[in-house]
Short mmCIF file of C-alpha atoms and ligand atoms in Angstrom, two decimals:
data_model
loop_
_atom_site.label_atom_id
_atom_site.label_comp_id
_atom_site.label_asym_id
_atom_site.label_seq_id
_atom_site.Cartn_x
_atom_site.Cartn_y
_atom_site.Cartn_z
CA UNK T 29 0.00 0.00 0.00
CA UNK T 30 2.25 2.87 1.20
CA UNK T 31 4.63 3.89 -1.43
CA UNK T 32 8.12 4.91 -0.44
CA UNK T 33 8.18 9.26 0.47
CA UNK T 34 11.46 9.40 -1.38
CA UNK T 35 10.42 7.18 -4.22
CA UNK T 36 7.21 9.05 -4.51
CA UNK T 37 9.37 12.47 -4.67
CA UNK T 38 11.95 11.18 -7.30
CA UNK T 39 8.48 10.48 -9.41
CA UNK T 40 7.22 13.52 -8.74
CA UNK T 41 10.37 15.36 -10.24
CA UNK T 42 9.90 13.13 -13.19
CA UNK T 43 6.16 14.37 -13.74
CA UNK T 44 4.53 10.97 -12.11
CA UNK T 45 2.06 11.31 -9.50
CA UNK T 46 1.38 8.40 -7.03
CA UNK T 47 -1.12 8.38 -4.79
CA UNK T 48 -3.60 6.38 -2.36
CA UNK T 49 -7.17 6.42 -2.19
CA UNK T 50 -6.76 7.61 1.57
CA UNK T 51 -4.42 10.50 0.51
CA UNK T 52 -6.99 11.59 -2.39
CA UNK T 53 -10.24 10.99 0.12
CA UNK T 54 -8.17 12.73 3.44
CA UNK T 55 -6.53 15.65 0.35
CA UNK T 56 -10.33 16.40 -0.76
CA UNK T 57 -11.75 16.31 2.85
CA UNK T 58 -9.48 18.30 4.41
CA UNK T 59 -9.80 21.33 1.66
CA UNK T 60 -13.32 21.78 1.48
CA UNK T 61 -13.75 21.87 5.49
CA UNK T 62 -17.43 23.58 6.41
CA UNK T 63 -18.04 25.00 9.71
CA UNK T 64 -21.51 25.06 11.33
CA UNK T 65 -22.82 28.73 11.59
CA UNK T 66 -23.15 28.90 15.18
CA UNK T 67 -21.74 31.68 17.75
CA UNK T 68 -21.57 31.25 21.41
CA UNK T 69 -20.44 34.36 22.70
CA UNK T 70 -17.32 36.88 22.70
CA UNK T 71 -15.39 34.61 20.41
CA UNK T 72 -18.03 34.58 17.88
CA UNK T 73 -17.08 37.77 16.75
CA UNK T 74 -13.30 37.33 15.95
CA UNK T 75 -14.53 33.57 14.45
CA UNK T 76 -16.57 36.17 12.62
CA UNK T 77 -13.44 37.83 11.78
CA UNK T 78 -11.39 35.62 10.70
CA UNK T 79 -14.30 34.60 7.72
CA UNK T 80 -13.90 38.42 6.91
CA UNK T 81 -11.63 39.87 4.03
CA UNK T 82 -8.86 40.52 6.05
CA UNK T 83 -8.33 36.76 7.74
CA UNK T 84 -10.06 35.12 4.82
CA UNK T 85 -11.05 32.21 5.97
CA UNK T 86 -11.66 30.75 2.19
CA UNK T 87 -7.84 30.26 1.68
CA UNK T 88 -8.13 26.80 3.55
CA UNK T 89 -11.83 26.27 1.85
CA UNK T 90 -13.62 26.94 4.72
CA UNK T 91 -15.92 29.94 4.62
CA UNK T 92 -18.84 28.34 3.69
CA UNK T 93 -20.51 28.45 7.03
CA UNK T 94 -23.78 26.08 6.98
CA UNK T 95 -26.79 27.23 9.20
CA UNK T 96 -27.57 23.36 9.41
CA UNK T 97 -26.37 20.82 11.53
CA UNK T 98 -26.88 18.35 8.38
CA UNK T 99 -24.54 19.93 6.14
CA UNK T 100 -21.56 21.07 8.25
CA UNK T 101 -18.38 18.94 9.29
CA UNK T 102 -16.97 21.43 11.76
CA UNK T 103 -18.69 22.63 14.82
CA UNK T 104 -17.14 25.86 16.14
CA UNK T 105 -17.65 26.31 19.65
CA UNK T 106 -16.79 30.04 19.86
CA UNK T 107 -17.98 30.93 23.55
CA UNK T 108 -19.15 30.50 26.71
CA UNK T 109 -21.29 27.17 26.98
CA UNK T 110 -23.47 28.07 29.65
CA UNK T 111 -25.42 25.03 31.16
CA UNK T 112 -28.59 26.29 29.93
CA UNK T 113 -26.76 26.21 26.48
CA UNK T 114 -24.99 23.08 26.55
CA UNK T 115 -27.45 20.38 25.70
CA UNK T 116 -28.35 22.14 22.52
CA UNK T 117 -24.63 22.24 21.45
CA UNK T 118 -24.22 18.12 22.23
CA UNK T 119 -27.57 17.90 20.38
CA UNK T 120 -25.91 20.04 17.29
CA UNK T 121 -23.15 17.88 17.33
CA UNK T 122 -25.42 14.80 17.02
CA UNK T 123 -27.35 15.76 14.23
CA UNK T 124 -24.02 16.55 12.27
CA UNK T 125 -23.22 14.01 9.77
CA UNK T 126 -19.80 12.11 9.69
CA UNK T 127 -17.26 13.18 10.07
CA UNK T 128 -17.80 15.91 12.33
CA UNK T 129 -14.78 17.97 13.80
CA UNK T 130 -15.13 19.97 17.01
CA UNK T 131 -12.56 23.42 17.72
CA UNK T 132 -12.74 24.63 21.21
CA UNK T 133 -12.30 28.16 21.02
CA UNK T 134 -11.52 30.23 24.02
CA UNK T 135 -10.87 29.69 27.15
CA UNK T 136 -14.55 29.70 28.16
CA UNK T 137 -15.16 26.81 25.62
CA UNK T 138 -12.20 24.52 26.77
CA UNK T 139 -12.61 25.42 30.54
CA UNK T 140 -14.94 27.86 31.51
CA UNK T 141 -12.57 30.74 31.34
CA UNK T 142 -13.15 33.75 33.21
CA UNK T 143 -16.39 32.27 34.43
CA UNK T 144 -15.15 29.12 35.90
CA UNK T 145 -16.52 29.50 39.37
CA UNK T 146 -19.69 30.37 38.01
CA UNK T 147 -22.69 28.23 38.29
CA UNK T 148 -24.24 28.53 35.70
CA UNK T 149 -21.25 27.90 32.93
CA UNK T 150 -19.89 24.63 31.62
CA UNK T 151 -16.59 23.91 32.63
CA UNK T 152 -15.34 22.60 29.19
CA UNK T 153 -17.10 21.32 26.20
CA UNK T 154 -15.02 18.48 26.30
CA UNK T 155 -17.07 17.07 29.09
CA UNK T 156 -19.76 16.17 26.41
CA UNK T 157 -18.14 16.18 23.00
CA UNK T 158 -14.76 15.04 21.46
CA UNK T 159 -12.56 18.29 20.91
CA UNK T 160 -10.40 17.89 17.95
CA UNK T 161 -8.28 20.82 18.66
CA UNK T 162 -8.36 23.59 21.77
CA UNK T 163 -7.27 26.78 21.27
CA UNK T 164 -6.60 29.19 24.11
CA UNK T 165 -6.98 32.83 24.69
CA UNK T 166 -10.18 35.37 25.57
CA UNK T 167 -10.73 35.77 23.16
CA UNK T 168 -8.03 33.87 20.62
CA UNK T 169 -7.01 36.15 17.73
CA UNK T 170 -7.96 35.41 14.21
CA UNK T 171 -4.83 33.88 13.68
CA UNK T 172 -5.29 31.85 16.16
CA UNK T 173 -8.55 30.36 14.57
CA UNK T 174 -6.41 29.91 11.58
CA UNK T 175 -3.44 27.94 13.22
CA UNK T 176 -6.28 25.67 15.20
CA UNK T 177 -7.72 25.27 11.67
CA UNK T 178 -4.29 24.09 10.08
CA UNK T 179 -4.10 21.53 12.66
CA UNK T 180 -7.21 20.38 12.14
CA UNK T 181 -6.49 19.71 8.20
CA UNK T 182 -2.87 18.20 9.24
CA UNK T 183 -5.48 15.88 11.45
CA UNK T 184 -7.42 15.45 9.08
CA UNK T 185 -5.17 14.21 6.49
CA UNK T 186 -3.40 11.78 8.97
CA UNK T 187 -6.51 10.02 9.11
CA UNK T 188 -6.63 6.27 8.35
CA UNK T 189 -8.95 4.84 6.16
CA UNK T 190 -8.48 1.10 7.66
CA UNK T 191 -6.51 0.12 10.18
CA UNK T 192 -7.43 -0.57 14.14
CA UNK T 193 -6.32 3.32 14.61
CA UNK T 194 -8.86 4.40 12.08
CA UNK T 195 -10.88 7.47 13.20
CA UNK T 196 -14.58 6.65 15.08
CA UNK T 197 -16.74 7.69 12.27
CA UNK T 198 -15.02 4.44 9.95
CA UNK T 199 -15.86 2.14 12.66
CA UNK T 200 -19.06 0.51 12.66
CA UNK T 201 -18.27 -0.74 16.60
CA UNK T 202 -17.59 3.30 17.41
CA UNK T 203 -19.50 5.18 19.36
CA UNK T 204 -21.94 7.00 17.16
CA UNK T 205 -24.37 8.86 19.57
CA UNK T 206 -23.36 11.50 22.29
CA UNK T 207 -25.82 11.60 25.20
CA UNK T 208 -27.10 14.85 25.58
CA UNK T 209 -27.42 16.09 29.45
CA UNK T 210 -30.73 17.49 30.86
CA UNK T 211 -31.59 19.91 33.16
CA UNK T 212 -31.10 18.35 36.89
CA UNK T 213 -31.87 19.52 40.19
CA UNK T 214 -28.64 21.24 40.69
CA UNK T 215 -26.77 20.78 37.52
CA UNK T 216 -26.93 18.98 34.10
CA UNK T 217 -27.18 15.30 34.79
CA UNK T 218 -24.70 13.68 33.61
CA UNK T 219 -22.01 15.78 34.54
CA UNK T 220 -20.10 14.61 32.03
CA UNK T 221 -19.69 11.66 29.48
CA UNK T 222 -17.85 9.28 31.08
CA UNK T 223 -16.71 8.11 27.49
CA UNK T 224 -15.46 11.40 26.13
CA UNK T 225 -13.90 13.24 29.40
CA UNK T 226 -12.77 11.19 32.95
CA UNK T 227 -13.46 12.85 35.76
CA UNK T 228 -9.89 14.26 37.41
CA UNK T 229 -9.32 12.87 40.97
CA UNK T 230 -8.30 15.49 43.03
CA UNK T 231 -5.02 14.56 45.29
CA UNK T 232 -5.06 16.70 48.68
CA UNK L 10 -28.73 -2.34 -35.50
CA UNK L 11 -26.31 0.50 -35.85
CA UNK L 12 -28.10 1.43 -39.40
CA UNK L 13 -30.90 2.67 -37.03
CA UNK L 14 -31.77 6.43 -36.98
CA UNK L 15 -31.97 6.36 -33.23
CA UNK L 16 -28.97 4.17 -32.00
CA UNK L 17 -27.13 7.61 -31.83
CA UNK L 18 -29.99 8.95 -29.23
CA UNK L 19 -29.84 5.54 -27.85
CA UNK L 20 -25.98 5.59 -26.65
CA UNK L 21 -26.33 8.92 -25.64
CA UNK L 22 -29.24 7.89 -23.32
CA UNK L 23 -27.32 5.36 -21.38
CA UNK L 24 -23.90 7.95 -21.11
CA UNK L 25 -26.78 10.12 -19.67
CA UNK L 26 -27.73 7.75 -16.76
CA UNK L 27 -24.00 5.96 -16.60
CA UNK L 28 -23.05 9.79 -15.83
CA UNK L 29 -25.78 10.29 -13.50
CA UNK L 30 -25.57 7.05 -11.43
CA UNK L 31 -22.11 6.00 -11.30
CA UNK L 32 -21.72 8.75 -8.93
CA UNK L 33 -24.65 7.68 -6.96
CA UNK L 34 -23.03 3.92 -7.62
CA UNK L 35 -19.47 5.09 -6.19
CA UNK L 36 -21.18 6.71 -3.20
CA UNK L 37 -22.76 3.98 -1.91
CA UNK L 38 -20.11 1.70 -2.75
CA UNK L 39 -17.56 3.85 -0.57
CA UNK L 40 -20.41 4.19 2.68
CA UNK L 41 -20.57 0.29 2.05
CA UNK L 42 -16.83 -0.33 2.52
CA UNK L 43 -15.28 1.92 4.73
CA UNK L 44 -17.99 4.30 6.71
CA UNK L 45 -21.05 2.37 8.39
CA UNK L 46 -23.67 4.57 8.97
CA UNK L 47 -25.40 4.88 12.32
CA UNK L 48 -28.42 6.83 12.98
CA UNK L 49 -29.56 7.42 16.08
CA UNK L 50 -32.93 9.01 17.69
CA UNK L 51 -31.16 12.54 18.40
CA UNK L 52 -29.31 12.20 14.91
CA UNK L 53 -32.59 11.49 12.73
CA UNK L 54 -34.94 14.28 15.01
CA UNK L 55 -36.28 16.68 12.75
CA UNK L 56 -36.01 20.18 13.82
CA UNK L 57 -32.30 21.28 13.45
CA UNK L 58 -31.84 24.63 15.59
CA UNK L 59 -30.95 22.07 18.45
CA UNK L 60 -33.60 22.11 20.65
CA UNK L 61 -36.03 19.49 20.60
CA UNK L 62 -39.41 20.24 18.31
CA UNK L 63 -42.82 20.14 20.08
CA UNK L 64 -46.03 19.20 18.88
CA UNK L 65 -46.74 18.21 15.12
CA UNK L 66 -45.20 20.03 11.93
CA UNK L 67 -48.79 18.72 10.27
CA UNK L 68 -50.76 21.48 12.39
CA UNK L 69 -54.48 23.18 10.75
CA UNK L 70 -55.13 26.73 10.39
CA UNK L 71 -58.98 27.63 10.39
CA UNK L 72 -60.07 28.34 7.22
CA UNK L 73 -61.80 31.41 8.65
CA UNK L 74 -58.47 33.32 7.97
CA UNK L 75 -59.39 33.73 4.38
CA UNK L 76 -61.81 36.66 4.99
CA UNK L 77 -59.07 38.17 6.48
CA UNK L 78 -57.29 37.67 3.08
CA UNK L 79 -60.24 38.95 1.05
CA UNK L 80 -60.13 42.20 3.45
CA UNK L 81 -56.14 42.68 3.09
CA UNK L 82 -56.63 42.76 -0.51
CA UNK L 83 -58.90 46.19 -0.28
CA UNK L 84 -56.06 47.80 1.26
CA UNK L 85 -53.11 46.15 -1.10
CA UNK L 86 -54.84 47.60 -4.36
CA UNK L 87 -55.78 51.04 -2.37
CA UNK L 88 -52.48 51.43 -1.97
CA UNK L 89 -51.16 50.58 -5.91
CA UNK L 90 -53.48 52.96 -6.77
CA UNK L 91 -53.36 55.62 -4.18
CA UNK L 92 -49.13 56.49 -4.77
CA UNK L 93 -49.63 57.76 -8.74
CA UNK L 94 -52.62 59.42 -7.21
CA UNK L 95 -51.04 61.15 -4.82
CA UNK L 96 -47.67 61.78 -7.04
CA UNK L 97 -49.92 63.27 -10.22
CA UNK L 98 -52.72 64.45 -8.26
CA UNK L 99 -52.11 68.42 -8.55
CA UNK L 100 -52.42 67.98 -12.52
CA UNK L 101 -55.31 66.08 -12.20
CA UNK L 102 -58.69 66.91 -14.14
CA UNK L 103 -62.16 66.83 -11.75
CA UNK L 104 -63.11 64.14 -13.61
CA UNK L 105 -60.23 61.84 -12.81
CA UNK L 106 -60.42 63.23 -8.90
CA UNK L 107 -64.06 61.76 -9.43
CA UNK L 108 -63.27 58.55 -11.14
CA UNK L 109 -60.51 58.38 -8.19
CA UNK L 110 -62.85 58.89 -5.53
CA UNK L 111 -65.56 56.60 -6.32
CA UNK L 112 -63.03 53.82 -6.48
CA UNK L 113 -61.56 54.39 -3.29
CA UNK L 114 -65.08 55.06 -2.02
CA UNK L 115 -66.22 51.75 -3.37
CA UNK L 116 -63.34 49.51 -1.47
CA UNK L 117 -63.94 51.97 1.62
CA UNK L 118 -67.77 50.33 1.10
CA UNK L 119 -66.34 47.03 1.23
CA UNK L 120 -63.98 47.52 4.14
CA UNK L 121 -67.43 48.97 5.67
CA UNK L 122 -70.25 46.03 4.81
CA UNK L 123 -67.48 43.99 6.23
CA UNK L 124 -66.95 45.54 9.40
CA UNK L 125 -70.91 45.46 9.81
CA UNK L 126 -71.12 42.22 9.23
CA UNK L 127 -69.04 41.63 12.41
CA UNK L 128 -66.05 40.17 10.28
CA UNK L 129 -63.62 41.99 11.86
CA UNK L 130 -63.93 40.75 15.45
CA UNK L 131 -62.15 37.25 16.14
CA UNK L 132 -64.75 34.87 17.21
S1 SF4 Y 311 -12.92 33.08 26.11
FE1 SF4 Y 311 -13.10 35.27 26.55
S2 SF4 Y 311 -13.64 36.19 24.60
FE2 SF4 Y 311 -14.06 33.99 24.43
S3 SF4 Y 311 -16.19 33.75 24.98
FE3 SF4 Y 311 -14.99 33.47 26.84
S4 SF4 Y 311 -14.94 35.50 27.79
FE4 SF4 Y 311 -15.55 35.78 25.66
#
């Protein structure tokens, strides 16, 4: 299957191209990347941003922002989850179509950020949902959006169309559905999903 | 067989479906092989702003609202006539003032007899 990297090169030079299935399929995946239209909060606006003329999001074939669960592959979460909020994002993410792709932006969407302590804000999306990439800051820059974006792609293409390390959405045995919390007593119930995020144990 | 007149049309017919359905063919070939599909209750719900739809999309409205249709339409052509009015109205002759008058007089009639009739309050 895999072809040699320098042989491949050498071929190249000579006006050859070899390739794999998974390179072409991972190649045309990774370039036509569409993010769910979907703003959370603060971060929204430089995700906003970086779609805008100056960032230009459609250099990496990603500005087409779908308003639809059912048509997007990457879910955005630019914001503060609050816990009011956060069963509607894991129901989003569910009603995405494989494969979906999750960035964490902000430090309110991987932790909680400034609001943390509060009680009514989700301490990390990542309780729920797989997070593909995090990227910090409060609000990240543009660029930032842009770099968590080019990891994504460099994910995407390392991807493995067979294989035991092949990604969930190839595996028929992989978790498909991501139960989404409800309104409890005192919080969302589950807490979290035991198969996504482990509860830290706290060492005094 | 090739003598016929329409053997031409007829190879062109099945390039036309071969290019329409080996796409199809390749697609389901490819979620066949390599990515199983798997629906779930959340995943096939209809409503997609991501909170869960009440009720029934197949809802009734009363068929009562059409009067209030029949009534909107006395004001819609009022008002497609009533902006040239206005706009030409100080070159205007008495007898197109008139003509003018009695039409707008004649929907104001209608707006009236419907009103009477009680129409206008929601039973
Ligand atoms: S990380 Fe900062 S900028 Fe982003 S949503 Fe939270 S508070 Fe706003």
């Amino acid at each position: 299957m895999a072809v040699d990297e320098g042989l491949k090169i050498e071929l190249g030079k000579q006006g050859v191209l070899v390739t794999t299935i998974e390179e072409l399929y991972n190649w045309g995946r990774k370039n036509s990347v569409w993010p769910m239209q979907f703003g959370l909060a603060c971060c929204a606006i430089e995700m906003i941003a970086t779609t805008m003329a100056r960032y230009d999001l459609a250099r990496f074939g990603a500005e087409v922002f779908r308003p639809s669960p059912r048509q997007a592959d990457l879910m955005i979460i630019s914001g503060t989850v609050t816990k009011k909020m956060a069963p509607q994002v894991v129901r989003l993410y569910n009603q995405m179509a494989e494969p979906r792709y999750v960035i964490a932006m902000g430090a309110c969407a991987i932790s909680g950020g400034p609001f943390k302590e509060g009680y009514n804000v989700l301490k990390g999306i990542d309780r729920y949902i797989p997070v593909d990439v995090h990227i910090p800051g409060c609000p990240p820059r543009p660029e930032a959006l842009i770099q968590a974006f080019m990891l994504l792609q460099k994910k995407i293409d390392g991807q493995h169309l067979t294989g035991p390390d092949r990604p969930r959405f190839l595996d028929a045995e992989a978790q498909g559905e991501f139960p989404v919390p409800v309104q409890g007593e005192h919080d969302l119930e589950p807490a979290s999903n035991p198969g996504v995020w482990t509860v830290p144990v706290v060492i005094r | 067989m090739a003598s016929n007149p329409y053997f031409s049309l007829a190879v062109l017919f099945v390039a036309a479906l071969g290019f329409g359905l080996t796409p199809l063919a390749l697609a389901w070939l490819w979620a066949k092989v390599f990515s199983p599909a798997k629906p779930n209750a959340v995943k096939n719900a209809i409503y997609e702003c991501g909170l869960v739809s009440k009720g029934d999309a197949w809802m009734q409205f009363r068929s009562a609202y059409y009067l209030y249709a029949i009534i909107f339409l006395i004001f819609d052509v009022e008002a497609v006539f009533l902006l040239p009015f206005a706009v030409a109205f100080t070159g205007l002759g008495a007898a197109a003032c008139g003509a003018m008058l009695v039409f707008v007089l004649l929907l104001i009639e209608g707006l009236a007899w419907a009103w009477a009739k009680g129409v206008l309050t929601w039973a």
